């Protein structure tokens, strides 16, 4: 196992020049990433002093869908929650290294996490609409940020983008909790979309849903592709294969009895699924492990 | 080799209980049932015996007049009613001092609950919560003593004089702050009551707020909400019924509080608009005059007690219904 | 919906914050400060009370205070021994009644109770915790004192009425925490229900039951209004069970605070110190027992 170059400066701003960010796989995928929305550089995450994720570096392209996959405990959700600083909310969580968002380190001291989260929306594992009306759920974010002009249009647009408009247009004043599980999750996507974020992070968005609702969410993701950069965490490899452009495979390193998440390989999804460079990736994908 | 037990054919009656086993279980059940019922019995007896004594007074004075007039002239007869018993001044004193208490304690409790739940570092939360809860352990007579001889002269009186001096001359609302400011009055009783009910309201409000689902809080933060927006739009909104219930419970406690109020509220058997009036509360009046009361007046005091009981029980029942849905709160302060 | 790329949005630096957002952030920071201030304000009274009670009660506290009765008028010295004895007497008696009855009632609610009656008992127990103490005093007065006079017995009875709902509620909570499989294990060994309750449920819940009882005792020890109407108060040591008014620490503090003499007030502060030490010891050790058993 080769460690990334320890000499590389953490605060170096990455340009768009081709350079290998991570040297594990056969094809250094970063070489092909044109415009990046995230540049993750040597990120370690600790919870209460215990290392949870070690030395992650990858570039996430703009306008595409990037899937983070791997066995449970591999740190894929942890990394996702670093991308919009949701980890700040957990007591004792600390992040080292840098995450550049359009070339700007979101962990720089002057950056306000609320501002980061406004630009980078998030959809959670369990649908979590508020116990208020469908309309108010979607309008929640815009109202928060004082975007009260044209609110009705904004809500309608978001609901249309989330492919929910036709189902709810006659009952916008009903409680968001009255919807089915799949509809609730699309409502949560609409809620995130309503703020017109640049990126949407999805943390196993379909894991609490039935197969049909799952397919609807996947369709939706393909529709949103291009309008938003999407990063999705999933434990479902078929899902990653179906929807994503790129896939990053994580694993758990059990050295010295401590479970630490690591990035094994990151490449185009078709490459990962047909011609994985690392035997651990292949073992996981073919179901021999994990 | 014998094991010492003798094999014998199975007899169906072997499975029946014999001797003490036959009655021990039903007996235990009956005893515990009796204990359970005793709570209802005591409460029933409480209502029955006091109402029985109060009824003649209500009849003599008239129920409406008893609660709406404010002339209280204690009679001195052993076996008939001769005095005038209008309890409005005490009802007013009870309500105004409790109202002052809740107006101070409620915002403070909500703020403290939010601080402990959302802002304080995790390792301090339990300690802070427990420190506030300890206020509920202080006996009410200690509150009375401290309020009378220490807190009032050092803090409350100067504050009262300041308020009265500044606001006493303002038209309309000036009457509420009108002087002179006596050493004990509604306002002083209300302030000490506020400290006394603070731990009860805080304990429940804290519990209610802690039940806000984490994913809802995450959802709001995920859209870029600030700490205050999360508190206001997610936590407070969801906790509203519970907080109303908590303040009702605090209000119930304030209405019924006796000794501290008796020591701090003033003592005049009249009422006044000014919050600095030295009036009297229902519980305070009972405690202060009971010792010197003639038998007929004792019955009148019991009638005041029945009125107080009805008010506090209604408030408490409403509170319980509102807090019911969050389950029973185990905190020491809520007992 | 077409899959075309949305027009290139220019990336605005995260550090460029519009005035509206800046105001929101400022408001949030302001509120955080306000909440901290409220927290400080809320804990100040406790420390003020503790400091004042110790500062003003300590000079009068001592052997004499614990062993002598109160002298008349403005004579300095003397103590609250009659009150201390009265408090222990009545609280002890009240504990003897309310602890067994309360725990048995809780057993009924948890182990036997079903149907609407349980709900009714539970609801009215909750209501009873909110009954004003002066009303409990009036009740005992109307029911008993008029017939048999003031005394330790009626005083203790009044206190037990105050303690009962507290014990029922906390015991019920504690019995519910005993895992169901423990009961099943006991029944599986052929134990009858009462044996299961006595040998498995109660021992398992013992620390919690003790905690509840101690909190109720602390509450009773600090109770004044009930005793005002049932024990009345006295200036001597009383050891008669019933028929003679008896003092308590709280009654002596209540009357001492209103004495116009510094000596009387000082004894009241010492009495308050005694009460606070007693109540805080009970409360804190109850807390300690319950937190240790939960581990």
Coordinates of C-alpha atoms in Angstrom, one line a residue, chain A residues 27 34 53 68 79 101 127 148 168 213 256 269 276:
Chain A
X27 CA -6.4 4.8 -14.1
X34 CA -12.5 18.6 -16.2
X53 CA -11.7 8.1 7.9
X68 CA -19.7 6.6 -2.9
X79 CA -17.2 11.9 4.0
X101 CA -15.5 23.8 -3.3
X127 CA -37.4 11.1 4.5
X148 CA -39.8 35.7 -0.6
X168 CA -49.5 17.2 -4.9
X213 CA -40.3 4.3 -5.0
X256 CA -4.6 -2.9 14.9
X269 CA -18.5 3.7 -13.0
X276 CA -11.8 -2.8 -11.3

